[in-house]
mmCIF file of C-alpha atoms in Angstrom:
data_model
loop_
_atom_site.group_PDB
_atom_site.id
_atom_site.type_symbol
_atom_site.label_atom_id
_atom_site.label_comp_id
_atom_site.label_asym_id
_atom_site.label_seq_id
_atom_site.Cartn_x
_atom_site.Cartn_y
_atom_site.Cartn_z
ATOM 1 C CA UNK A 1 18.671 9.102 -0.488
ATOM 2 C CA UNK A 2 21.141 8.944 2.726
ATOM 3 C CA UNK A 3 23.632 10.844 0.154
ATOM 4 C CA UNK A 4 21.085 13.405 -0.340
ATOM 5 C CA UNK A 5 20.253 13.954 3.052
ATOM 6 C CA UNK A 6 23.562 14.113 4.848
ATOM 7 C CA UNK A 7 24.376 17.319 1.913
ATOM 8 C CA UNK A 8 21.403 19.379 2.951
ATOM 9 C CA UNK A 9 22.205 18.749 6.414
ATOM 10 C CA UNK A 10 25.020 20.443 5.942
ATOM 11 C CA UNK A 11 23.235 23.730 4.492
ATOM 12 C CA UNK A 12 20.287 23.174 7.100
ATOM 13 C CA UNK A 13 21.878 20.810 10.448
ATOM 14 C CA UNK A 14 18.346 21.426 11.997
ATOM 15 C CA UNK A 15 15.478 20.889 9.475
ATOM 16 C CA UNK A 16 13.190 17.655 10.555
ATOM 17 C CA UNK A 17 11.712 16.856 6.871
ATOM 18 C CA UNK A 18 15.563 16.033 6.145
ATOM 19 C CA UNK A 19 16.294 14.562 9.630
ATOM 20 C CA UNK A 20 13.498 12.145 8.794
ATOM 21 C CA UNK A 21 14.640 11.574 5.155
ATOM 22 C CA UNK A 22 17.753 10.737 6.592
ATOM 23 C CA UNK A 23 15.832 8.412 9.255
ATOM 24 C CA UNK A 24 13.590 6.639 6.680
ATOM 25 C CA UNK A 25 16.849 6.098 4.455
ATOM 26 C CA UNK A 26 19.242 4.356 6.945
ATOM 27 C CA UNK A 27 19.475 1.837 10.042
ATOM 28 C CA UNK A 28 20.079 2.964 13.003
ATOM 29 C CA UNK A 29 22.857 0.602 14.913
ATOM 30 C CA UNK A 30 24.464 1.564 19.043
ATOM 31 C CA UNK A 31 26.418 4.011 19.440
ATOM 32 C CA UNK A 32 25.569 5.984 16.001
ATOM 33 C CA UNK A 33 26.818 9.356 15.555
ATOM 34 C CA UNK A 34 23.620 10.352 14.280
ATOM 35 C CA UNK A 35 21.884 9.884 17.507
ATOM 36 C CA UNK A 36 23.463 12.967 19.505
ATOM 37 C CA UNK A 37 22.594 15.845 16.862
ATOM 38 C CA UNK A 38 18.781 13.860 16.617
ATOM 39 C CA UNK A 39 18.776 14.263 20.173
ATOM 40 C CA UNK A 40 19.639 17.782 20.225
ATOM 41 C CA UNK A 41 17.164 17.781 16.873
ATOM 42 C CA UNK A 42 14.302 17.210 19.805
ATOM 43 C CA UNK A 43 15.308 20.032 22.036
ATOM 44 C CA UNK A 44 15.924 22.944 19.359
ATOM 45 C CA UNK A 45 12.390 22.585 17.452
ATOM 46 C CA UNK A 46 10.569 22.844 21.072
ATOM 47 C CA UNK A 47 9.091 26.156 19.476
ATOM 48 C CA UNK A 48 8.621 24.549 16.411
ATOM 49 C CA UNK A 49 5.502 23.936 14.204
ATOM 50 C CA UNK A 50 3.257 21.043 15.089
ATOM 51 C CA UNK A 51 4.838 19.490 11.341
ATOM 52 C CA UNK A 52 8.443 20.267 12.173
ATOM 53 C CA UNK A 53 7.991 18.650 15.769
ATOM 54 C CA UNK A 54 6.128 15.340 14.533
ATOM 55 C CA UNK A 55 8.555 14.924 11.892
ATOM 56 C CA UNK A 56 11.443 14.913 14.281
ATOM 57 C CA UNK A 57 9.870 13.150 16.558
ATOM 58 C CA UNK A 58 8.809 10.136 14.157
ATOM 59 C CA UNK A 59 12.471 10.253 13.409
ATOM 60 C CA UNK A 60 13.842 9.787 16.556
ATOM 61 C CA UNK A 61 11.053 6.750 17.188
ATOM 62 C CA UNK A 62 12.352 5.691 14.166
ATOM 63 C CA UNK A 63 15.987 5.326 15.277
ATOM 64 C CA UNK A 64 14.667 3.701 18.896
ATOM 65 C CA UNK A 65 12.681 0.879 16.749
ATOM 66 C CA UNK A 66 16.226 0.335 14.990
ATOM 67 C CA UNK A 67 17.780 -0.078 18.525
ATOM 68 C CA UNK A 68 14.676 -2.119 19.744
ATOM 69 C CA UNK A 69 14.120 0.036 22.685
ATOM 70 C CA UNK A 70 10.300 -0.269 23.112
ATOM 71 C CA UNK A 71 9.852 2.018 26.293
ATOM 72 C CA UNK A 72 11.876 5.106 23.930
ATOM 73 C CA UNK A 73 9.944 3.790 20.825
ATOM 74 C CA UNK A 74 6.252 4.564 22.537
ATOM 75 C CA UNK A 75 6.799 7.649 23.617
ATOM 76 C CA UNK A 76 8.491 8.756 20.404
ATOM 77 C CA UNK A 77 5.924 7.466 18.009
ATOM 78 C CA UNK A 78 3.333 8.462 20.045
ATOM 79 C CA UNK A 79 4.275 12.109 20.513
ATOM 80 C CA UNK A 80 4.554 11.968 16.408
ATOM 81 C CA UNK A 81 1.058 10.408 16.118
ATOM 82 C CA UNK A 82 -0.521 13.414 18.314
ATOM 83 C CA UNK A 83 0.999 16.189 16.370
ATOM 84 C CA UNK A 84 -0.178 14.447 13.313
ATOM 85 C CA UNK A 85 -3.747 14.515 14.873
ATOM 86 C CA UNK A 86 -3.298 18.096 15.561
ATOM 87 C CA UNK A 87 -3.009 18.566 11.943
ATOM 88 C CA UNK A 88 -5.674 16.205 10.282
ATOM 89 C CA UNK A 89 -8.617 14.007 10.551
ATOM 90 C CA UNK A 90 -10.384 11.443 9.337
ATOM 91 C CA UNK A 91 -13.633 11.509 8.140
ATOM 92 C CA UNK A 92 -15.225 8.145 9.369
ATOM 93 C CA UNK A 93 -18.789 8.775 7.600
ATOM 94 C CA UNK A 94 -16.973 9.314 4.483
ATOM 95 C CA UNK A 95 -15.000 6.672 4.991
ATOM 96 C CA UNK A 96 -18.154 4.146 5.463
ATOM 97 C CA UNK A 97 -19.852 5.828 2.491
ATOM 98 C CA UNK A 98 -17.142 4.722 0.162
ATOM 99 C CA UNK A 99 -16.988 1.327 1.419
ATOM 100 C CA UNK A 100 -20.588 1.057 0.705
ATOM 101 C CA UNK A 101 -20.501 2.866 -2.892
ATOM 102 C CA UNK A 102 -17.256 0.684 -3.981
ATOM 103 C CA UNK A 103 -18.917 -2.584 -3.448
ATOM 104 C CA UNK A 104 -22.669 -1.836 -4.660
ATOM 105 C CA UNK A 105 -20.909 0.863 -7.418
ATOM 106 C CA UNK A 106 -23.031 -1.548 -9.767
ATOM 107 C CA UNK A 107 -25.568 -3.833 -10.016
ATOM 108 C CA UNK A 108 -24.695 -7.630 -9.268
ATOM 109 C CA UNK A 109 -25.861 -8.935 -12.642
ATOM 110 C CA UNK A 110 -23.759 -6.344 -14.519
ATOM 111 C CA UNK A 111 -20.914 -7.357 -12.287
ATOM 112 C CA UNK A 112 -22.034 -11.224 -13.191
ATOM 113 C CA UNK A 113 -22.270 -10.571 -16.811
ATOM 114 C CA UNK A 114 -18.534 -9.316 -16.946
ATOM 115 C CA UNK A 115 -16.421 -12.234 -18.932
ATOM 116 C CA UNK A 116 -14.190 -12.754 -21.133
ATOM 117 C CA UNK A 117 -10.068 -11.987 -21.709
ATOM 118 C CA UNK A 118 -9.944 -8.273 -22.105
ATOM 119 C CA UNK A 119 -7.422 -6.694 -20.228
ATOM 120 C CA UNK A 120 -5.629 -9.806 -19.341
ATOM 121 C CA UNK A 121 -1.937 -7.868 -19.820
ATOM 122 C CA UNK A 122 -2.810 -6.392 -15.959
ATOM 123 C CA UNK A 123 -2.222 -7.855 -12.632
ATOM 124 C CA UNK A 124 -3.806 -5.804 -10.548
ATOM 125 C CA UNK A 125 -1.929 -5.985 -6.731
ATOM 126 C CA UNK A 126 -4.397 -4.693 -4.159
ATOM 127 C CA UNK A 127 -3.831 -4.467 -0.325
ATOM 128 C CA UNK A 128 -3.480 -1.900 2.636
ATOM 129 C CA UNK A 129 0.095 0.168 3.584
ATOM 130 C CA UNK A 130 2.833 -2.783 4.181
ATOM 131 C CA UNK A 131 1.198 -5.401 3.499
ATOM 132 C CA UNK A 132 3.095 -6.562 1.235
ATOM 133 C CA UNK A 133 2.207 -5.294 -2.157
ATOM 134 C CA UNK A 134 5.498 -3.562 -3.458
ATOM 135 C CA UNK A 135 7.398 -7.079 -2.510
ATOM 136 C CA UNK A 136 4.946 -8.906 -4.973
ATOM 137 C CA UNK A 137 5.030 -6.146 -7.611
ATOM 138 C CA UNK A 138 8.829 -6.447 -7.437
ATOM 139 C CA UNK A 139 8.678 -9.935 -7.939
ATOM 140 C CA UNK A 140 6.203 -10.128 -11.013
ATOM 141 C CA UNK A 141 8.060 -7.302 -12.676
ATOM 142 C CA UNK A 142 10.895 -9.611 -12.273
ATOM 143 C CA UNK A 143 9.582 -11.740 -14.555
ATOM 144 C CA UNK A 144 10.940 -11.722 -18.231
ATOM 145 C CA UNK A 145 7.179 -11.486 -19.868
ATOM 146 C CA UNK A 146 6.396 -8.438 -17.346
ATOM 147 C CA UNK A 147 7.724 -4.798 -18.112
ATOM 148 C CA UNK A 148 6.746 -3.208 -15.091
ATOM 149 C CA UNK A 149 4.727 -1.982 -12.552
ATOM 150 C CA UNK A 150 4.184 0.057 -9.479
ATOM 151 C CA UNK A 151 1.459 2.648 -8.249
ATOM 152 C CA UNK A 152 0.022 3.751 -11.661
ATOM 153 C CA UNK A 153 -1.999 6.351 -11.707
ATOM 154 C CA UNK A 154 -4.485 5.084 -15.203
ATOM 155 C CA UNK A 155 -7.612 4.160 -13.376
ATOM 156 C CA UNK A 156 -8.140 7.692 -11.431
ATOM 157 C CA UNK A 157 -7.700 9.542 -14.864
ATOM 158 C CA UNK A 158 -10.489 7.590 -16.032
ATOM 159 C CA UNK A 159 -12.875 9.705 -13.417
ATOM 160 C CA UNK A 160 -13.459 12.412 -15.601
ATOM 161 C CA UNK A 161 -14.962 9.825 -18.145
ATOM 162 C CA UNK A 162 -17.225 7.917 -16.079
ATOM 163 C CA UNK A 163 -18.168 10.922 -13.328
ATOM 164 C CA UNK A 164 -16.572 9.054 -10.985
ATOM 165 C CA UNK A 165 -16.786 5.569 -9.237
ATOM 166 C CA UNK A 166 -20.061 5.604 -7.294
ATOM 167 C CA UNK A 167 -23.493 3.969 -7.966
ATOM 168 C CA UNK A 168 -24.702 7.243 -8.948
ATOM 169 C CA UNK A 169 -21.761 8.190 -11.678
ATOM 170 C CA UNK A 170 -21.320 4.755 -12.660
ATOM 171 C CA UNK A 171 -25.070 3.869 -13.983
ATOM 172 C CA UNK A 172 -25.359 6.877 -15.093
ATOM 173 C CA UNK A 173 -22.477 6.825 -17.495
ATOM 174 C CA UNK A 174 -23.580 2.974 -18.594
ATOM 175 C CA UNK A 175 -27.039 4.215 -19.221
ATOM 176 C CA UNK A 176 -25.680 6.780 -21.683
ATOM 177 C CA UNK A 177 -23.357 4.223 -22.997
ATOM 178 C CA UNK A 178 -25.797 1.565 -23.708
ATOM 179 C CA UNK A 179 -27.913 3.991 -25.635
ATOM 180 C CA UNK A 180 -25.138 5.424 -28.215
ATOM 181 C CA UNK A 181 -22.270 3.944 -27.220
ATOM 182 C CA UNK A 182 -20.212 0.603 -28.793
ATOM 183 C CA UNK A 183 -21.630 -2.654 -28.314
ATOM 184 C CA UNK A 184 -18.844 -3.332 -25.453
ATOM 185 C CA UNK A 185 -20.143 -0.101 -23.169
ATOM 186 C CA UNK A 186 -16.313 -0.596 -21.409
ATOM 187 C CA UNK A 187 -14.232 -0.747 -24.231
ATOM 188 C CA UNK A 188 -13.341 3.010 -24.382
ATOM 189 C CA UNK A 189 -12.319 2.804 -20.887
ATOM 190 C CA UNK A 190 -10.208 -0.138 -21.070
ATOM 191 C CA UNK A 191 -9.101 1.210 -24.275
ATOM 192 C CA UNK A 192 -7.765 4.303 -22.805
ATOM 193 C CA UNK A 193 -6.136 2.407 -19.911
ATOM 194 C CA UNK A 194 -4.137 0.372 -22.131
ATOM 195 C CA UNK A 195 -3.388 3.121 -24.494
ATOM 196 C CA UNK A 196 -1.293 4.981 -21.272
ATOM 197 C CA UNK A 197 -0.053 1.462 -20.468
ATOM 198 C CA UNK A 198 1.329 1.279 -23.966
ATOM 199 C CA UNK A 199 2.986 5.001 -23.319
ATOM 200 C CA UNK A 200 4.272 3.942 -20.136
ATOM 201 C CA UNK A 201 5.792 0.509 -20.747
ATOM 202 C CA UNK A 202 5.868 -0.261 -24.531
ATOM 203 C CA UNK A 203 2.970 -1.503 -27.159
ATOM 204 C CA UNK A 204 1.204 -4.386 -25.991
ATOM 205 C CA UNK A 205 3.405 -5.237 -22.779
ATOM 206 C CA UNK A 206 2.315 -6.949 -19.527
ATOM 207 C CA UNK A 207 2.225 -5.007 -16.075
ATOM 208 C CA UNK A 208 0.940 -4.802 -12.942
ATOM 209 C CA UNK A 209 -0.973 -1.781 -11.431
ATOM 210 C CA UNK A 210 -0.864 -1.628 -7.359
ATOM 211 C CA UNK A 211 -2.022 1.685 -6.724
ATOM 212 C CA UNK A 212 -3.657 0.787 -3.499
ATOM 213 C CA UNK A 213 -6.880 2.636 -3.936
ATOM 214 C CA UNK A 214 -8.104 0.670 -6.385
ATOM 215 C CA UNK A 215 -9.661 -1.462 -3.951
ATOM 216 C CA UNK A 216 -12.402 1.589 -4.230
ATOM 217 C CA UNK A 217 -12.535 0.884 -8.504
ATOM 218 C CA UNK A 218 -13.178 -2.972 -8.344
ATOM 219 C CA UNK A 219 -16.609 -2.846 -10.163
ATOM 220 C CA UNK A 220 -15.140 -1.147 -13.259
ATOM 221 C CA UNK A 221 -11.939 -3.431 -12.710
ATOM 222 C CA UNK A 222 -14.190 -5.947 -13.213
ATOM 223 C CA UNK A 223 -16.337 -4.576 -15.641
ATOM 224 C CA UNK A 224 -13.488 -2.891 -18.377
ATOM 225 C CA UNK A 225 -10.842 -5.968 -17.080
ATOM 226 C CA UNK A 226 -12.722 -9.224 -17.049
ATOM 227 C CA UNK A 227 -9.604 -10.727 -17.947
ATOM 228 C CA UNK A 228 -7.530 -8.865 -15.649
ATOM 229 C CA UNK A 229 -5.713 -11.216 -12.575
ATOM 230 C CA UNK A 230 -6.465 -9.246 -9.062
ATOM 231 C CA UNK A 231 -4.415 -10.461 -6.295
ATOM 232 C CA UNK A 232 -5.381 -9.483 -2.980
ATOM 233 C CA UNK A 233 -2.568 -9.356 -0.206
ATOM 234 C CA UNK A 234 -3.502 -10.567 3.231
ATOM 235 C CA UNK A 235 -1.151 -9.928 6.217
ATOM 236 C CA UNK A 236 -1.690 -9.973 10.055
ATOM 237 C CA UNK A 237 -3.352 -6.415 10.858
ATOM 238 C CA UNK A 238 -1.346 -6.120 13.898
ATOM 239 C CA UNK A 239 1.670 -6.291 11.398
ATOM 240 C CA UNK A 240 0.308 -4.204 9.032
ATOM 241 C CA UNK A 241 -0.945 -1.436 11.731
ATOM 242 C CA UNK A 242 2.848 -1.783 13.284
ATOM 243 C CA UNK A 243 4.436 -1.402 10.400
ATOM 244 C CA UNK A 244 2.224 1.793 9.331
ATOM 245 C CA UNK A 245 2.697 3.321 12.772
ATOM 246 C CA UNK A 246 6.140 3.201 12.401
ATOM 247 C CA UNK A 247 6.348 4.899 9.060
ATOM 248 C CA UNK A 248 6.139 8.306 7.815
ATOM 249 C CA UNK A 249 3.406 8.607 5.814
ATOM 250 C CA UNK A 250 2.588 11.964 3.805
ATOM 251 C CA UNK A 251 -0.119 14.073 5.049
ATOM 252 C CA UNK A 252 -3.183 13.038 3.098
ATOM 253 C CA UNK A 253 -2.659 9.699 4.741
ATOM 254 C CA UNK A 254 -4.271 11.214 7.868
ATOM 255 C CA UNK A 255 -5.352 7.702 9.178
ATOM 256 C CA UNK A 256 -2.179 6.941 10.356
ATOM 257 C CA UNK A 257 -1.929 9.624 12.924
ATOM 258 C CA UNK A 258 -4.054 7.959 15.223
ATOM 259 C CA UNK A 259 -4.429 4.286 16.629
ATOM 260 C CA UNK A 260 -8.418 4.417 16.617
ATOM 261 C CA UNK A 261 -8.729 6.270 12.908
ATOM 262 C CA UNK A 262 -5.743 3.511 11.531
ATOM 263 C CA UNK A 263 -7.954 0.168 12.560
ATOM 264 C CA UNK A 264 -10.697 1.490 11.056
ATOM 265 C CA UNK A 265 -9.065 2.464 7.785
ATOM 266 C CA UNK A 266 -7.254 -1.321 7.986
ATOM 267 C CA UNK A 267 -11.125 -2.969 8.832
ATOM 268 C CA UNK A 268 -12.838 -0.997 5.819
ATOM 269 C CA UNK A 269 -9.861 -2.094 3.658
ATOM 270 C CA UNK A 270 -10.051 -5.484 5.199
ATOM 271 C CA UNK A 271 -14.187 -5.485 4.913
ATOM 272 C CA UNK A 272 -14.550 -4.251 0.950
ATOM 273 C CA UNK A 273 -11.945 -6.900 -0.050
ATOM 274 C CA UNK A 274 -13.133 -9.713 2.138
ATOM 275 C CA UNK A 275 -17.033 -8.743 0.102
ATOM 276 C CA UNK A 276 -15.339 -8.893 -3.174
ATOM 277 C CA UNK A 277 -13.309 -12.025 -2.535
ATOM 278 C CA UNK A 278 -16.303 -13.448 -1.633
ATOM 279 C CA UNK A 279 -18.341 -12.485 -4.408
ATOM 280 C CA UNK A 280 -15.964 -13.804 -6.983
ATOM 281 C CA UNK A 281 -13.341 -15.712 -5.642
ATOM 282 C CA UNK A 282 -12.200 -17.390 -8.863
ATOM 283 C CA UNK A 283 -10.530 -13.846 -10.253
ATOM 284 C CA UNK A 284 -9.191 -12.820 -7.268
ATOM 285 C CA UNK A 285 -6.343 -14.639 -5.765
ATOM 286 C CA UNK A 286 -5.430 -14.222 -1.769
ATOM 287 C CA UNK A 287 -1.516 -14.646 -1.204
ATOM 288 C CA UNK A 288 -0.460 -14.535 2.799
ATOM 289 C CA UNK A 289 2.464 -12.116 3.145
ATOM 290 C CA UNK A 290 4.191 -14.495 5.818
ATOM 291 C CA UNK A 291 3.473 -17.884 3.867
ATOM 292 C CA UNK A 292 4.957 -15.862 0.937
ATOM 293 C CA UNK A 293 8.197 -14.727 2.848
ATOM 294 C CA UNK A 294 8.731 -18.247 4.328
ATOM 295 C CA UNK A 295 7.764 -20.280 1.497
ATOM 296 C CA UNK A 296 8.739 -18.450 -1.556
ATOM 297 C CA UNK A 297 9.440 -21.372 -3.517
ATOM 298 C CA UNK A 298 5.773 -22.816 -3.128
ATOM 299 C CA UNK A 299 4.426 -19.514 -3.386
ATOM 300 C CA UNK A 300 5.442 -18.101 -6.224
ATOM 301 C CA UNK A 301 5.071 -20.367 -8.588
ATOM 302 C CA UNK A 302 0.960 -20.407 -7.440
ATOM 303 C CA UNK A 303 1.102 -16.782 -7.850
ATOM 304 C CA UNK A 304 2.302 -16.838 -11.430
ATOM 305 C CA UNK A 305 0.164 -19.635 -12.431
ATOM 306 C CA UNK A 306 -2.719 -17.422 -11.310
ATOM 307 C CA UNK A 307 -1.556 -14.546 -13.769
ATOM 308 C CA UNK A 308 -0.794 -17.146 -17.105
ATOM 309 C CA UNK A 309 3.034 -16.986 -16.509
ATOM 310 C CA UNK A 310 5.514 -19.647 -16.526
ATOM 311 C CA UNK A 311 7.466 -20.305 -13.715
ATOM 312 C CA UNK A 312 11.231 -18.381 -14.125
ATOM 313 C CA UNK A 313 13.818 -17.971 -11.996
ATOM 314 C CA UNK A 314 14.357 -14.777 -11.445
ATOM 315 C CA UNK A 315 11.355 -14.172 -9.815
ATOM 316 C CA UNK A 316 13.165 -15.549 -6.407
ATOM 317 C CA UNK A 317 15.556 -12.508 -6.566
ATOM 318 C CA UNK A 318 13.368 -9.387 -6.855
ATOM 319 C CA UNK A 319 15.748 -7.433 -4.867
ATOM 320 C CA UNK A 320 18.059 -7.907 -8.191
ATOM 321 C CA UNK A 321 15.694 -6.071 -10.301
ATOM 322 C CA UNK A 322 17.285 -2.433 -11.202
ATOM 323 C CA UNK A 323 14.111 -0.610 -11.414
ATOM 324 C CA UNK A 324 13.143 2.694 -9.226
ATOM 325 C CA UNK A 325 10.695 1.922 -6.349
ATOM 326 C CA UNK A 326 9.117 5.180 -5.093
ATOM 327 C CA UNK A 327 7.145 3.574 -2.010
ATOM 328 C CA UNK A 328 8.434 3.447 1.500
ATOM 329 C CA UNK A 329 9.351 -0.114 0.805
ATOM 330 C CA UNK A 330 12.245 0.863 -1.365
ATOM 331 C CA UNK A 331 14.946 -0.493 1.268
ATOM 332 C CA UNK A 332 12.748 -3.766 1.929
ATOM 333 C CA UNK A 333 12.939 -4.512 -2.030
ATOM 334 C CA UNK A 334 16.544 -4.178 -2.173
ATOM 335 C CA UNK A 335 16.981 -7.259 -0.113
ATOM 336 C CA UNK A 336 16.582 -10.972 -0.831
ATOM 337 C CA UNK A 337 13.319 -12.251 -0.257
ATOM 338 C CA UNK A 338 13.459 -12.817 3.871
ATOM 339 C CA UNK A 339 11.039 -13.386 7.301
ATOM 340 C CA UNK A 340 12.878 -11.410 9.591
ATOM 341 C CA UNK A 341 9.733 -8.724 9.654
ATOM 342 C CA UNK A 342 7.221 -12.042 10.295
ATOM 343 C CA UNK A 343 6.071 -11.222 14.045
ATOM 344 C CA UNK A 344 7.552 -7.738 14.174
ATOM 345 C CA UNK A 345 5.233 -6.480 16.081
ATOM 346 C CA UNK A 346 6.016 -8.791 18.994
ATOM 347 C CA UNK A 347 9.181 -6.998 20.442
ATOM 348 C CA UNK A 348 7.439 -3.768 21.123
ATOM 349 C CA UNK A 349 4.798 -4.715 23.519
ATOM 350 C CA UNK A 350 3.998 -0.792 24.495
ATOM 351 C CA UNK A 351 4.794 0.899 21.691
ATOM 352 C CA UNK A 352 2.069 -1.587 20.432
ATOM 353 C CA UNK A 353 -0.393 -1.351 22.970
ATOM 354 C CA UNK A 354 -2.680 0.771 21.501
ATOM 355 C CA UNK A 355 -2.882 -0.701 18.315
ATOM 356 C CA UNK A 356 -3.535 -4.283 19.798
ATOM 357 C CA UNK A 357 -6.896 -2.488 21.762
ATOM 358 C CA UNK A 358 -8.357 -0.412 18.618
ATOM 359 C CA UNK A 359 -7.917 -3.444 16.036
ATOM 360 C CA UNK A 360 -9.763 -5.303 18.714
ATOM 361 C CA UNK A 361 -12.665 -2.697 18.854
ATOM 362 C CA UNK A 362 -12.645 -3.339 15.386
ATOM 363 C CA UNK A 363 -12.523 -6.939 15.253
ATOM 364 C CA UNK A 364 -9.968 -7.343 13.617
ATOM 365 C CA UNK A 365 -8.130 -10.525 14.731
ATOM 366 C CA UNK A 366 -4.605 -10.950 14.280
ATOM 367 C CA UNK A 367 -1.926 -13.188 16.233
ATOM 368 C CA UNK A 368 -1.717 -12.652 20.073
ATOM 369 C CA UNK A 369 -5.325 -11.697 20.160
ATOM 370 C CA UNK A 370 -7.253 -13.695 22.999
#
């Protein structure tokens, strides 16, 4: 990616998107010669468009994180974040209505009456932005008996089927199903999920799916997957919110351009998993990104007792593992299994600032938080 970069830079010196390629793609260390033409990056896109400026600007917070200059870090992140805003919004009754429709999409006794082993070659990895998720995907698909994983897109295709995931879609489709369907109403749906998983990573192989919106699909998860293992990463929401504020997120992640609009994405997240971990806690495991980081070796072995896997070593050295990883964790993955991001958030009091006050109007608690 920094290969890529530094050749269109020389076609186009001045273009943010590949200024902040280049940004997202390499660490930024004193005395860089990178850090004069970003510089002058800032000045010659005054004029720019609102896109243009927040891009460079995220890239040249990006570069003061890397130097751990919190004072240069706050402004820079923060002039990014208002150009975002500028360009998007969030749509907070929306985003209520979907935490209510994901967990009472179906009844409780259909939910109840879902048992059995079907599905059981998924591991379905669910939790918010940088929490954690691509590290344990990594590390299952390490795994000899796993072929892969990653964000797969299966479960969104199945929309057109069911009418989508709501209460209103969802019974609807069941109700037709019941009356001329097969005696297992959920057995074309699973069946077409593991048909593409069969396309995708060979007949009858194990893999994970951690498209992170899936946390929206958990009834039919548990309906078409009884069998399925869900695992359900947990990480401090300041962490989480730091480590989102600092990245650069596509567009249609609009949450993120705004302190107030990303708490309340991370509490709905936080409050639909919390319901169904509560609901049924014995298919859903919780694994604690910083107990995983500093205790790997008692960690993962839990985790892949959880999915029906024996313990193997190679699961201690994800970052060994050739295959592609498309998320903004693809650096992270590349490196042994470490804590040095455990309490990031802590050396950039200001730039933090306003994420500390809206996860508290949230309630969201998380460490530091009186």
């Amino acid at each position: 990616t920094e290969t890529l970069a530094r050749r269109l830079l020389r076609e186009q010196p001045w273009h943010a998107g590949v200024w902040a390629q280049l940004a997202h793609a390499k660490r930024f260390t004193a005395g860089d010669p990178d850090l004069g033409p970003l510089a002058e990056l800032q000045k010659r896109l005054v004029d720019a468009t609102p896109a243009a400026r927040a891009r460079a600007a995220w890239a040249w917070g990006k570069a003061m994180v890397d130097l751990g200059d919190d004072e240069a870090a706050t402004r820079a992140l923060d002039a990014a974040a208002a150009l975002r805003s500028r360009l998007a919004g969030i749509d907070e009754p929306s985003l209520d209505a979907a935490w209510a429709n994901s967990v009472d999409a179906l009844p409780l006794e259909t939910l109840d009456a879902a048992d059995g082993e079907e599905g059981r070659r998924v591991v379905f990895i669910l939790g918010p932005q940088r929490s954690g998720t691509t590290l344990v995907d990594q590390i299952l698909a390490s795994h000899p008996d796993v072929a892969g994983g990653g964000e797969v897109t299966f479960l969104p295709l199945m929309r057109h089927a069911l009418g989508g995931f709501a209460a209103g879609p969802l019974e609807a489709w069941l109700a037709r199903q019941r009356t001329s369907g097969p005696a297992d109403p959920w057995a074309p749906i699973r069946e077409r999920y593991l048909a593409l998983g069969d396309e995708r990573f060979g007949a009858g192989a194990r893999f994970n799916d951690k498209l992170l919106s899936n946390h929206y699909r958990l009834a039919v998860i548990r309906c078409a997957f009884p069998g399925a293992r869900i695992l359900r990463l947990r990480r401090d929401p300041l962490e989480v919110a730091w480590s989102c504020w600092r990245a650069d997120f596509p567009p249609e992640s609009a949450w993120n351009a705004s302190a107030p609009w990303l708490a309340r994405y991370l509490a709905s997240y936080e409050r639909i998993m919390d319901t169904w971990c509560a609901r049924y806690p014995k298919w859903i495991l919780e694994v604690d990104y910083a107990r995983l980081v500093t205790d790997p070796d008692g960690e993962i072995p839990r985790i892949l007792e959880f999915c029906g896997l024996p313990d193997h070593p190679s699961t201690r050295s994800p970052h060994l593992n050739p295959r592609g990883v498309t998320t903004s964790s693809f650096a992270q993955v590349r490196e042994p299994i470490h804590a040095g991001r455990v309490g990031a958030a802590g050396d950039f009091p200001r730039a933090t600032a306003s994420l500390r006050a809206a996860l508290s109007a949230e309630g969201l608690w998380f460490a530091g938080r009186g």
